Amino acid sequence: MTASPDIKSANHMWGGRFAEGPDAIMQAINASIGFDKRLYAQDIAGSRAHAAMLAATGIITPSDAEAIGEGLLTVLSEIETGAFPFRTDLEDIHMNVENRLKEIVGTPAGRLHTARSRNDQVAVDFRLWVRDQCDAAIAGLTLLMRAFVAQAEAGADWVMPGFTHLQTAQPVTWGHHMLAYVEMFARDRSRFEDARQRMNECPLGAAALAGTGFAIDRQMTARALGFDRPTANSLDSVSDRDFALEFLAASSICAMHLSRFAEELVIWSSAQFRFVRLSDKWTTGSSIMPQKKNPDAAELLRAKIGRILGATVALFTVMKGLPLTYSKDMQEDKEQVFDAADTLMLCLAAMTGMVGDMTANRAVLAAAAASGFSTATDLADWLVRELGLPFREAHHVTGTLVALAEAKGCDLPDLSIAEMCAVHPGINPSVYSVLGVENSVRSRQSYGGTAPDQVRAQVARWQKALA
């Protein structure tokens, strides 16, 4: 009787094809256990579901399935308590778990790999892990949106300058500005929700690439692992990582939105703006300048998109030229996704903390809202509405008045009626009713506008949606 090779030998996983073990450098470049051990929970969940299905379909005995299931729980406990001996010579999380399982339960462990391959095994592990990250991102974004909604509710009628080109454009409300980011992050959340729905198909059972001749029940394993259905094509099941790419793409867009608000925080907290105050929790000092209070957390958040977008480009580059089906290149699919997911969750938590903790300087916001001729558009609209001027003529008249005020070193409300009538004789004292920033924002009553009533309506809508 020929003895079975010891599963502890790296050659065993390749069968009898290789007479010698791998070179040390080959082993180093080939092994993935240094990073794919993060998939341990998903790997064990997939194996337990697979073993239960093999027993239910009569491919292995119930007693073997029970031994495998219990042994895998022991492995899980060892990993979670730090007692598990990860081994580089066993390459990856799959073989590390299976080797330890054999040490615990003996012969039944060798039956676990029936009707599957490491190709479909890693596909299901990674898909489960990315699905969990989508759930985490959705939860993190929900908390962040609530923080912005709370700011919007508090400042629904606080006036501040709205900008285009970072130049004063029209007055808006603080609440309106906060809700702009709620809308952005809501779209980010929906992208993760959409990605999760698309990826929620189970590749387990595709085996190496062609399926299996065993009478397995893929519906059963899909249900056990919380998938909507099994994947419909075995070649596609093991060869694509578009679910990870979609997660990275959604993460990149979300990180871009985080970076935009981080930039605003950097500007707003400067001595030149003083729009907001960040607490000591989110700022640092200087080693030489005692007066400094640097918005380092915001600056770091502004930079983090580089890592996340870099991960997206890296995985696209790995996948772009691969023929069907599995290639070892795809081992390079995980590290950048792990890093991007970790980075995104850190950024979401930090931004939620900063938004919840920041204090807006209402007086400074109001003063800035009234500067820079921010009600010029209101004046042009008044000329159209009250005097019947074509908008282009009203635009020209208003521009002339702005130039006059600028030359005098004053703002539009400081011009006298006589000075305004010299530009257009139809202007009368009622024009001053539209030159105040409070009146300006109250007039923007169109749906989605900056009027406080509109802002409060949107706050109520989001509070209900996020409850």
PDB file of C-alpha atoms in Angstrom, residues 166-446:
ATOM      1  CA  LEU A 166     -13.578  80.164  -4.890  1.00  0.00           C
ATOM      2  CA  GLN A 167     -14.868  83.697  -5.479  1.00  0.00           C
ATOM      3  CA  THR A 168     -17.953  85.051  -3.723  1.00  0.00           C
ATOM      4  CA  ALA A 169     -20.969  84.248  -5.886  1.00  0.00           C
ATOM      5  CA  GLN A 170     -24.315  84.377  -4.042  1.00  0.00           C
ATOM      6  CA  PRO A 171     -25.280  84.068  -0.398  1.00  0.00           C
ATOM      7  CA  VAL A 172     -26.430  80.634   0.710  1.00  0.00           C
ATOM      8  CA  THR A 173     -27.168  79.052   4.058  1.00  0.00           C
ATOM      9  CA  TRP A 174     -24.854  76.904   6.128  1.00  0.00           C
ATOM     10  CA  GLY A 175     -27.511  74.214   6.203  1.00  0.00           C
ATOM     11  CA  HIS A 176     -27.726  74.212   2.422  1.00  0.00           C
ATOM     12  CA  HIS A 177     -23.961  73.794   2.112  1.00  0.00           C
ATOM     13  CA  MET A 178     -23.967  70.893   4.580  1.00  0.00           C
ATOM     14  CA  LEU A 179     -26.788  69.169   2.732  1.00  0.00           C
ATOM     15  CA  ALA A 180     -24.816  69.320  -0.512  1.00  0.00           C
ATOM     16  CA  TYR A 181     -22.438  66.788   1.015  1.00  0.00           C
ATOM     17  CA  VAL A 182     -25.319  64.673   2.279  1.00  0.00           C
ATOM     18  CA  GLU A 183     -26.432  64.326  -1.342  1.00  0.00           C
ATOM     19  CA  MET A 184     -22.918  63.394  -2.463  1.00  0.00           C
ATOM     20  CA  PHE A 185     -22.444  60.799   0.234  1.00  0.00           C
ATOM     21  CA  ALA A 186     -25.927  59.424  -0.397  1.00  0.00           C
ATOM     22  CA  ARG A 187     -24.897  58.705  -3.981  1.00  0.00           C
ATOM     23  CA  ASP A 188     -21.710  57.101  -2.665  1.00  0.00           C
ATOM     24  CA  ARG A 189     -23.787  54.919  -0.381  1.00  0.00           C
ATOM     25  CA  SER A 190     -26.042  53.904  -3.256  1.00  0.00           C
ATOM     26  CA  ARG A 191     -22.986  52.926  -5.312  1.00  0.00           C
ATOM     27  CA  PHE A 192     -21.878  50.537  -2.572  1.00  0.00           C
ATOM     28  CA  GLU A 193     -25.438  49.206  -2.312  1.00  0.00           C
ATOM     29  CA  ASP A 194     -25.576  48.643  -6.071  1.00  0.00           C
ATOM     30  CA  ALA A 195     -22.144  46.999  -6.096  1.00  0.00           C
ATOM     31  CA  ARG A 196     -23.149  44.723  -3.241  1.00  0.00           C
ATOM     32  CA  GLN A 197     -26.278  43.623  -5.068  1.00  0.00           C
ATOM     33  CA  ARG A 198     -24.347  42.820  -8.235  1.00  0.00           C
ATOM     34  CA  MET A 199     -21.624  40.868  -6.435  1.00  0.00           C
ATOM     35  CA  ASN A 200     -24.070  38.814  -4.370  1.00  0.00           C
ATOM     36  CA  GLU A 201     -23.744  35.658  -6.473  1.00  0.00           C
ATOM     37  CA  CYS A 202     -21.857  32.609  -5.233  1.00  0.00           C
ATOM     38  CA  PRO A 203     -18.941  31.260  -7.312  1.00  0.00           C
ATOM     39  CA  LEU A 204     -18.448  28.196  -5.110  1.00  0.00           C
ATOM     40  CA  GLY A 205     -18.983  25.068  -7.200  1.00  0.00           C
ATOM     41  CA  ALA A 206     -17.369  26.446 -10.338  1.00  0.00           C
ATOM     42  CA  ALA A 207     -14.323  24.395  -9.277  1.00  0.00           C
ATOM     43  CA  ALA A 208     -11.138  25.047 -11.264  1.00  0.00           C
ATOM     44  CA  LEU A 209     -12.939  26.537 -14.280  1.00  0.00           C
ATOM     45  CA  ALA A 210     -15.386  24.037 -15.819  1.00  0.00           C
ATOM     46  CA  GLY A 211     -17.633  23.029 -12.958  1.00  0.00           C
ATOM     47  CA  THR A 212     -17.577  19.522 -11.495  1.00  0.00           C
ATOM     48  CA  GLY A 213     -18.850  16.070 -12.311  1.00  0.00           C
ATOM     49  CA  PHE A 214     -20.101  15.592  -8.757  1.00  0.00           C
ATOM     50  CA  ALA A 215     -23.835  16.109  -8.196  1.00  0.00           C
ATOM     51  CA  ILE A 216     -23.410  19.171  -5.979  1.00  0.00           C
ATOM     52  CA  ASP A 217     -26.141  21.586  -4.915  1.00  0.00           C
ATOM     53  CA  ARG A 218     -24.891  25.102  -5.643  1.00  0.00           C
ATOM     54  CA  GLN A 219     -28.178  26.662  -4.580  1.00  0.00           C
ATOM     55  CA  MET A 220     -27.643  25.223  -1.097  1.00  0.00           C
ATOM     56  CA  THR A 221     -24.157  26.687  -0.652  1.00  0.00           C
ATOM     57  CA  ALA A 222     -25.280  30.013  -2.091  1.00  0.00           C
ATOM     58  CA  ARG A 223     -28.116  30.226   0.456  1.00  0.00           C
ATOM     59  CA  ALA A 224     -25.878  29.142   3.314  1.00  0.00           C
ATOM     60  CA  LEU A 225     -23.440  31.965   2.574  1.00  0.00           C
ATOM     61  CA  GLY A 226     -26.121  34.632   2.156  1.00  0.00           C
ATOM     62  CA  PHE A 227     -25.893  34.940  -1.630  1.00  0.00           C
ATOM     63  CA  ASP A 228     -28.929  35.546  -3.799  1.00  0.00           C
ATOM     64  CA  ARG A 229     -27.994  32.819  -6.270  1.00  0.00           C
ATOM     65  CA  PRO A 230     -25.008  30.881  -7.642  1.00  0.00           C
ATOM     66  CA  THR A 231     -23.042  32.376 -10.519  1.00  0.00           C
ATOM     67  CA  ALA A 232     -24.240  31.155 -13.914  1.00  0.00           C
ATOM     68  CA  ASN A 233     -20.960  30.574 -15.750  1.00  0.00           C
ATOM     69  CA  SER A 234     -18.057  28.635 -14.251  1.00  0.00           C
ATOM     70  CA  LEU A 235     -15.439  30.334 -16.457  1.00  0.00           C
ATOM     71  CA  ASP A 236     -16.555  33.796 -15.428  1.00  0.00           C
ATOM     72  CA  SER A 237     -16.882  32.715 -11.798  1.00  0.00           C
ATOM     73  CA  VAL A 238     -13.177  32.099 -11.261  1.00  0.00           C
ATOM     74  CA  SER A 239     -11.704  34.598 -13.722  1.00  0.00           C
ATOM     75  CA  ASP A 240     -13.120  38.036 -12.970  1.00  0.00           C
ATOM     76  CA  ARG A 241     -12.640  40.458 -10.126  1.00  0.00           C
ATOM     77  CA  ASP A 242     -14.999  43.164 -11.323  1.00  0.00           C
ATOM     78  CA  PHE A 243     -16.766  43.040  -7.960  1.00  0.00           C
ATOM     79  CA  ALA A 244     -13.524  44.213  -6.336  1.00  0.00           C
ATOM     80  CA  LEU A 245     -12.981  46.804  -9.054  1.00  0.00           C
ATOM     81  CA  GLU A 246     -16.483  48.146  -8.523  1.00  0.00           C
ATOM     82  CA  PHE A 247     -15.854  48.383  -4.789  1.00  0.00           C
ATOM     83  CA  LEU A 248     -12.617  50.269  -5.475  1.00  0.00           C
ATOM     84  CA  ALA A 249     -14.324  52.580  -7.973  1.00  0.00           C
ATOM     85  CA  ALA A 250     -17.054  53.422  -5.463  1.00  0.00           C
ATOM     86  CA  SER A 251     -14.377  53.919  -2.802  1.00  0.00           C
ATOM     87  CA  SER A 252     -12.432  56.270  -5.070  1.00  0.00           C
ATOM     88  CA  ILE A 253     -15.457  58.464  -5.745  1.00  0.00           C
ATOM     89  CA  CYS A 254     -16.297  58.506  -2.042  1.00  0.00           C
ATOM     90  CA  ALA A 255     -12.695  59.388  -1.155  1.00  0.00           C
ATOM     91  CA  MET A 256     -12.837  62.220  -3.698  1.00  0.00           C
ATOM     92  CA  HIS A 257     -15.920  63.633  -1.948  1.00  0.00           C
ATOM     93  CA  LEU A 258     -14.201  63.297   1.413  1.00  0.00           C
ATOM     94  CA  SER A 259     -11.172  65.072   0.002  1.00  0.00           C
ATOM     95  CA  ARG A 260     -13.283  67.968  -1.274  1.00  0.00           C
ATOM     96  CA  PHE A 261     -14.804  68.653   2.117  1.00  0.00           C
ATOM     97  CA  ALA A 262     -11.423  68.171   3.771  1.00  0.00           C
ATOM     98  CA  GLU A 263     -10.104  70.937   1.505  1.00  0.00           C
ATOM     99  CA  GLU A 264     -12.947  73.197   2.591  1.00  0.00           C
ATOM    100  CA  LEU A 265     -12.125  72.508   6.226  1.00  0.00           C
ATOM    101  CA  VAL A 266      -8.497  73.423   5.624  1.00  0.00           C
ATOM    102  CA  ILE A 267      -9.548  76.717   4.029  1.00  0.00           C
ATOM    103  CA  TRP A 268     -12.371  77.483   6.432  1.00  0.00           C
ATOM    104  CA  SER A 269     -10.279  76.907   9.558  1.00  0.00           C
ATOM    105  CA  SER A 270      -7.512  79.253   8.402  1.00  0.00           C
ATOM    106  CA  ALA A 271      -6.965  82.627  10.069  1.00  0.00           C
ATOM    107  CA  GLN A 272      -7.937  84.327   6.819  1.00  0.00           C
ATOM    108  CA  PHE A 273     -11.379  82.682   6.716  1.00  0.00           C
ATOM    109  CA  ARG A 274     -12.257  81.674  10.302  1.00  0.00           C
ATOM    110  CA  PHE A 275     -15.488  80.072   9.098  1.00  0.00           C
ATOM    111  CA  VAL A 276     -15.106  77.069  11.412  1.00  0.00           C
ATOM    112  CA  ARG A 277     -13.199  76.020  14.478  1.00  0.00           C
ATOM    113  CA  LEU A 278     -11.840  72.492  14.717  1.00  0.00           C
ATOM    114  CA  SER A 279     -11.333  71.140  18.209  1.00  0.00           C
ATOM    115  CA  ASP A 280      -8.034  69.975  19.643  1.00  0.00           C
ATOM    116  CA  LYS A 281      -9.104  66.404  18.839  1.00  0.00           C
ATOM    117  CA  TRP A 282      -8.570  66.966  15.114  1.00  0.00           C
ATOM    118  CA  THR A 283      -5.700  69.466  15.033  1.00  0.00           C
ATOM    119  CA  THR A 284      -2.015  69.522  15.916  1.00  0.00           C
ATOM    120  CA  GLY A 285       0.512  72.145  16.930  1.00  0.00           C
ATOM    121  CA  SER A 286       3.876  73.207  15.613  1.00  0.00           C
ATOM    122  CA  SER A 287       7.254  72.301  17.073  1.00  0.00           C
ATOM    123  CA  ILE A 288       8.498  75.870  16.576  1.00  0.00           C
ATOM    124  CA  MET A 289       5.455  78.163  16.186  1.00  0.00           C
ATOM    125  CA  PRO A 290       3.379  78.119  19.393  1.00  0.00           C
ATOM    126  CA  GLN A 291       0.392  79.901  17.853  1.00  0.00           C
ATOM    127  CA  LYS A 292      -0.260  77.202  15.217  1.00  0.00           C
ATOM    128  CA  LYS A 293      -3.306  74.954  15.200  1.00  0.00           C
ATOM    129  CA  ASN A 294      -2.939  72.847  12.095  1.00  0.00           C
ATOM    130  CA  PRO A 295      -5.864  70.954  10.519  1.00  0.00           C
ATOM    131  CA  ASP A 296      -3.724  67.852  10.055  1.00  0.00           C
ATOM    132  CA  ALA A 297      -6.598  65.364  10.110  1.00  0.00           C
ATOM    133  CA  ALA A 298      -8.313  67.223   7.275  1.00  0.00           C
ATOM    134  CA  GLU A 299      -5.067  67.462   5.332  1.00  0.00           C
ATOM    135  CA  LEU A 300      -4.442  63.739   5.683  1.00  0.00           C
ATOM    136  CA  LEU A 301      -7.998  62.995   4.586  1.00  0.00           C
ATOM    137  CA  ARG A 302      -7.434  65.228   1.581  1.00  0.00           C
ATOM    138  CA  ALA A 303      -4.447  63.085   0.618  1.00  0.00           C
ATOM    139  CA  LYS A 304      -5.884  59.617   1.232  1.00  0.00           C
ATOM    140  CA  ILE A 305      -7.631  59.470  -2.140  1.00  0.00           C
ATOM    141  CA  GLY A 306      -4.166  58.926  -3.602  1.00  0.00           C
ATOM    142  CA  ARG A 307      -3.932  55.517  -1.941  1.00  0.00           C
ATOM    143  CA  ILE A 308      -7.474  54.493  -2.826  1.00  0.00           C
ATOM    144  CA  LEU A 309      -7.349  55.677  -6.425  1.00  0.00           C
ATOM    145  CA  GLY A 310      -3.905  54.083  -6.735  1.00  0.00           C
ATOM    146  CA  ALA A 311      -5.347  50.759  -5.635  1.00  0.00           C
ATOM    147  CA  THR A 312      -8.085  51.094  -8.248  1.00  0.00           C
ATOM    148  CA  VAL A 313      -5.585  51.734 -11.040  1.00  0.00           C
ATOM    149  CA  ALA A 314      -3.365  48.888  -9.803  1.00  0.00           C
ATOM    150  CA  LEU A 315      -6.120  46.285  -9.943  1.00  0.00           C
ATOM    151  CA  PHE A 316      -7.337  47.484 -13.341  1.00  0.00           C
ATOM    152  CA  THR A 317      -3.763  47.071 -14.546  1.00  0.00           C
ATOM    153  CA  VAL A 318      -3.522  43.544 -13.136  1.00  0.00           C
ATOM    154  CA  MET A 319      -6.782  42.439 -14.765  1.00  0.00           C
ATOM    155  CA  LYS A 320      -6.698  44.225 -18.105  1.00  0.00           C
ATOM    156  CA  GLY A 321      -4.851  41.597 -20.180  1.00  0.00           C
ATOM    157  CA  LEU A 322      -5.737  38.274 -18.580  1.00  0.00           C
ATOM    158  CA  PRO A 323      -7.178  35.550 -20.806  1.00  0.00           C
ATOM    159  CA  LEU A 324      -9.814  33.256 -19.350  1.00  0.00           C
ATOM    160  CA  THR A 325      -9.708  31.830 -16.818  1.00  0.00           C
ATOM    161  CA  TYR A 326      -7.588  32.003 -13.677  1.00  0.00           C
ATOM    162  CA  SER A 327      -3.998  33.264 -13.807  1.00  0.00           C
ATOM    163  CA  LYS A 328      -1.604  33.658 -10.906  1.00  0.00           C
ATOM    164  CA  ASP A 329      -1.571  37.399 -11.633  1.00  0.00           C
ATOM    165  CA  MET A 330      -4.873  37.470  -9.792  1.00  0.00           C
ATOM    166  CA  GLN A 331      -3.077  36.815  -6.520  1.00  0.00           C
ATOM    167  CA  GLU A 332      -2.228  40.527  -6.792  1.00  0.00           C
ATOM    168  CA  ASP A 333      -5.913  41.390  -6.398  1.00  0.00           C
ATOM    169  CA  LYS A 334      -6.063  41.532  -2.615  1.00  0.00           C
ATOM    170  CA  GLU A 335      -3.418  43.690  -0.991  1.00  0.00           C
ATOM    171  CA  GLN A 336      -4.528  46.920  -2.640  1.00  0.00           C
ATOM    172  CA  VAL A 337      -8.193  46.157  -1.925  1.00  0.00           C
ATOM    173  CA  PHE A 338      -7.381  45.465   1.718  1.00  0.00           C
ATOM    174  CA  ASP A 339      -5.457  48.734   1.978  1.00  0.00           C
ATOM    175  CA  ALA A 340      -8.136  50.755   0.188  1.00  0.00           C
ATOM    176  CA  ALA A 341     -10.896  49.344   2.402  1.00  0.00           C
ATOM    177  CA  ASP A 342      -8.923  50.051   5.575  1.00  0.00           C
ATOM    178  CA  THR A 343      -8.136  53.565   4.377  1.00  0.00           C
ATOM    179  CA  LEU A 344     -11.723  54.336   3.430  1.00  0.00           C
ATOM    180  CA  MET A 345     -13.122  53.196   6.770  1.00  0.00           C
ATOM    181  CA  LEU A 346     -10.516  55.241   8.646  1.00  0.00           C
ATOM    182  CA  CYS A 347     -11.386  58.303   6.553  1.00  0.00           C
ATOM    183  CA  LEU A 348     -15.128  57.895   7.077  1.00  0.00           C
ATOM    184  CA  ALA A 349     -14.681  57.593  10.825  1.00  0.00           C
ATOM    185  CA  ALA A 350     -12.339  60.590  11.004  1.00  0.00           C
ATOM    186  CA  MET A 351     -14.587  62.792   8.865  1.00  0.00           C
ATOM    187  CA  THR A 352     -17.639  61.831  10.919  1.00  0.00           C
ATOM    188  CA  GLY A 353     -15.755  62.885  14.037  1.00  0.00           C
ATOM    189  CA  MET A 354     -14.646  66.201  12.554  1.00  0.00           C
ATOM    190  CA  VAL A 355     -18.069  67.112  11.174  1.00  0.00           C
ATOM    191  CA  GLY A 356     -19.764  66.262  14.461  1.00  0.00           C
ATOM    192  CA  ASP A 357     -17.191  68.245  16.421  1.00  0.00           C
ATOM    193  CA  MET A 358     -16.666  71.354  14.286  1.00  0.00           C
ATOM    194  CA  THR A 359     -18.153  74.705  15.277  1.00  0.00           C
ATOM    195  CA  ALA A 360     -19.252  77.196  12.643  1.00  0.00           C
ATOM    196  CA  ASN A 361     -18.511  80.886  13.297  1.00  0.00           C
ATOM    197  CA  ARG A 362     -21.930  82.301  12.487  1.00  0.00           C
ATOM    198  CA  ALA A 363     -20.940  85.970  12.742  1.00  0.00           C
ATOM    199  CA  VAL A 364     -17.952  85.553  10.432  1.00  0.00           C
ATOM    200  CA  LEU A 365     -20.063  83.586   7.961  1.00  0.00           C
ATOM    201  CA  ALA A 366     -22.678  86.330   7.895  1.00  0.00           C
ATOM    202  CA  ALA A 367     -20.099  89.078   7.408  1.00  0.00           C
ATOM    203  CA  ALA A 368     -18.484  87.148   4.566  1.00  0.00           C
ATOM    204  CA  ALA A 369     -21.883  86.515   2.976  1.00  0.00           C
ATOM    205  CA  ALA A 370     -22.494  90.251   2.748  1.00  0.00           C
ATOM    206  CA  SER A 371     -19.144  90.997   1.109  1.00  0.00           C
ATOM    207  CA  GLY A 372     -17.975  90.646  -2.451  1.00  0.00           C
ATOM    208  CA  PHE A 373     -21.190  91.990  -4.041  1.00  0.00           C
ATOM    209  CA  SER A 374     -22.917  88.681  -3.319  1.00  0.00           C
ATOM    210  CA  THR A 375     -26.398  90.093  -3.981  1.00  0.00           C
ATOM    211  CA  ALA A 376     -25.568  91.332  -7.479  1.00  0.00           C
ATOM    212  CA  THR A 377     -27.662  88.582  -9.047  1.00  0.00           C
ATOM    213  CA  ASP A 378     -30.590  89.557  -6.815  1.00  0.00           C
ATOM    214  CA  LEU A 379     -30.265  93.120  -8.111  1.00  0.00           C
ATOM    215  CA  ALA A 380     -30.270  91.900 -11.707  1.00  0.00           C
ATOM    216  CA  ASP A 381     -33.341  89.759 -11.015  1.00  0.00           C
ATOM    217  CA  TRP A 382     -35.069  92.782  -9.410  1.00  0.00           C
ATOM    218  CA  LEU A 383     -34.411  94.870 -12.536  1.00  0.00           C
ATOM    219  CA  VAL A 384     -35.997  92.132 -14.654  1.00  0.00           C
ATOM    220  CA  ARG A 385     -38.933  91.575 -12.324  1.00  0.00           C
ATOM    221  CA  GLU A 386     -39.738  95.188 -11.343  1.00  0.00           C
ATOM    222  CA  LEU A 387     -38.603  97.214 -14.346  1.00  0.00           C
ATOM    223  CA  GLY A 388     -39.150  94.673 -17.103  1.00  0.00           C
ATOM    224  CA  LEU A 389     -35.579  94.819 -18.376  1.00  0.00           C
ATOM    225  CA  PRO A 390     -34.272  91.954 -20.491  1.00  0.00           C
ATOM    226  CA  PHE A 391     -31.891  89.933 -18.338  1.00  0.00           C
ATOM    227  CA  ARG A 392     -28.849  90.783 -20.459  1.00  0.00           C
ATOM    228  CA  GLU A 393     -29.551  94.517 -20.035  1.00  0.00           C
ATOM    229  CA  ALA A 394     -30.166  93.995 -16.310  1.00  0.00           C
ATOM    230  CA  HIS A 395     -26.850  92.125 -16.125  1.00  0.00           C
ATOM    231  CA  HIS A 396     -25.084  95.086 -17.746  1.00  0.00           C
ATOM    232  CA  VAL A 397     -26.728  97.630 -15.423  1.00  0.00           C
ATOM    233  CA  THR A 398     -25.822  95.562 -12.380  1.00  0.00           C
ATOM    234  CA  GLY A 399     -22.238  95.163 -13.566  1.00  0.00           C
ATOM    235  CA  THR A 400     -21.962  98.921 -13.924  1.00  0.00           C
ATOM    236  CA  LEU A 401     -23.256  99.413 -10.376  1.00  0.00           C
ATOM    237  CA  VAL A 402     -20.795  96.810  -9.048  1.00  0.00           C
ATOM    238  CA  ALA A 403     -17.944  98.656 -10.753  1.00  0.00           C
ATOM    239  CA  LEU A 404     -19.177 101.935  -9.209  1.00  0.00           C
ATOM    240  CA  ALA A 405     -19.339 100.421  -5.719  1.00  0.00           C
ATOM    241  CA  GLU A 406     -15.925  98.860  -6.142  1.00  0.00           C
ATOM    242  CA  ALA A 407     -14.457 102.214  -7.173  1.00  0.00           C
ATOM    243  CA  LYS A 408     -16.037 103.863  -4.103  1.00  0.00           C
ATOM    244  CA  GLY A 409     -14.789 101.087  -1.813  1.00  0.00           C
ATOM    245  CA  CYS A 410     -18.291 100.150  -0.657  1.00  0.00           C
ATOM    246  CA  ASP A 411     -20.849  97.411  -1.233  1.00  0.00           C
ATOM    247  CA  LEU A 412     -24.038  97.586  -3.292  1.00  0.00           C
ATOM    248  CA  PRO A 413     -26.397  98.448  -0.386  1.00  0.00           C
ATOM    249  CA  ASP A 414     -24.146 101.435   0.417  1.00  0.00           C
ATOM    250  CA  LEU A 415     -24.847 103.144  -2.929  1.00  0.00           C
ATOM    251  CA  SER A 416     -27.403 105.955  -2.808  1.00  0.00           C
ATOM    252  CA  ILE A 417     -30.558 105.995  -4.912  1.00  0.00           C
ATOM    253  CA  ALA A 418     -29.162 108.987  -6.777  1.00  0.00           C
ATOM    254  CA  GLU A 419     -26.016 107.055  -7.670  1.00  0.00           C
ATOM    255  CA  MET A 420     -28.039 104.056  -8.838  1.00  0.00           C
ATOM    256  CA  CYS A 421     -30.486 106.187 -10.822  1.00  0.00           C
ATOM    257  CA  ALA A 422     -27.562 107.748 -12.629  1.00  0.00           C
ATOM    258  CA  VAL A 423     -26.976 104.294 -14.106  1.00  0.00           C
ATOM    259  CA  HIS A 424     -30.656 103.516 -14.691  1.00  0.00           C
ATOM    260  CA  PRO A 425     -33.393 106.052 -13.906  1.00  0.00           C
ATOM    261  CA  GLY A 426     -36.057 103.448 -13.110  1.00  0.00           C
ATOM    262  CA  ILE A 427     -34.372 102.249  -9.921  1.00  0.00           C
ATOM    263  CA  ASN A 428     -36.329 103.173  -6.774  1.00  0.00           C
ATOM    264  CA  PRO A 429     -35.835 102.679  -2.997  1.00  0.00           C
ATOM    265  CA  SER A 430     -37.592  99.281  -2.999  1.00  0.00           C
ATOM    266  CA  VAL A 431     -34.398  97.910  -4.538  1.00  0.00           C
ATOM    267  CA  TYR A 432     -32.827  97.814  -1.079  1.00  0.00           C
ATOM    268  CA  SER A 433     -35.186  94.984  -0.119  1.00  0.00           C
ATOM    269  CA  VAL A 434     -33.219  92.577  -2.310  1.00  0.00           C
ATOM    270  CA  LEU A 435     -29.745  93.802  -1.426  1.00  0.00           C
ATOM    271  CA  GLY A 436     -29.646  92.184   2.032  1.00  0.00           C
ATOM    272  CA  VAL A 437     -28.267  88.670   2.260  1.00  0.00           C
ATOM    273  CA  GLU A 438     -31.079  87.496   4.541  1.00  0.00           C
ATOM    274  CA  ASN A 439     -33.681  88.549   1.977  1.00  0.00           C
ATOM    275  CA  SER A 440     -31.594  86.982  -0.762  1.00  0.00           C
ATOM    276  CA  VAL A 441     -31.507  83.513   0.769  1.00  0.00           C
ATOM    277  CA  ARG A 442     -35.174  83.665   1.776  1.00  0.00           C
ATOM    278  CA  SER A 443     -36.099  84.366  -1.833  1.00  0.00           C
ATOM    279  CA  ARG A 444     -34.470  81.170  -3.155  1.00  0.00           C
ATOM    280  CA  GLN A 445     -37.614  79.102  -2.645  1.00  0.00           C
ATOM    281  CA  SER A 446     -37.278  76.826  -5.677  1.00  0.00           C
TER     282      SER A 446
END
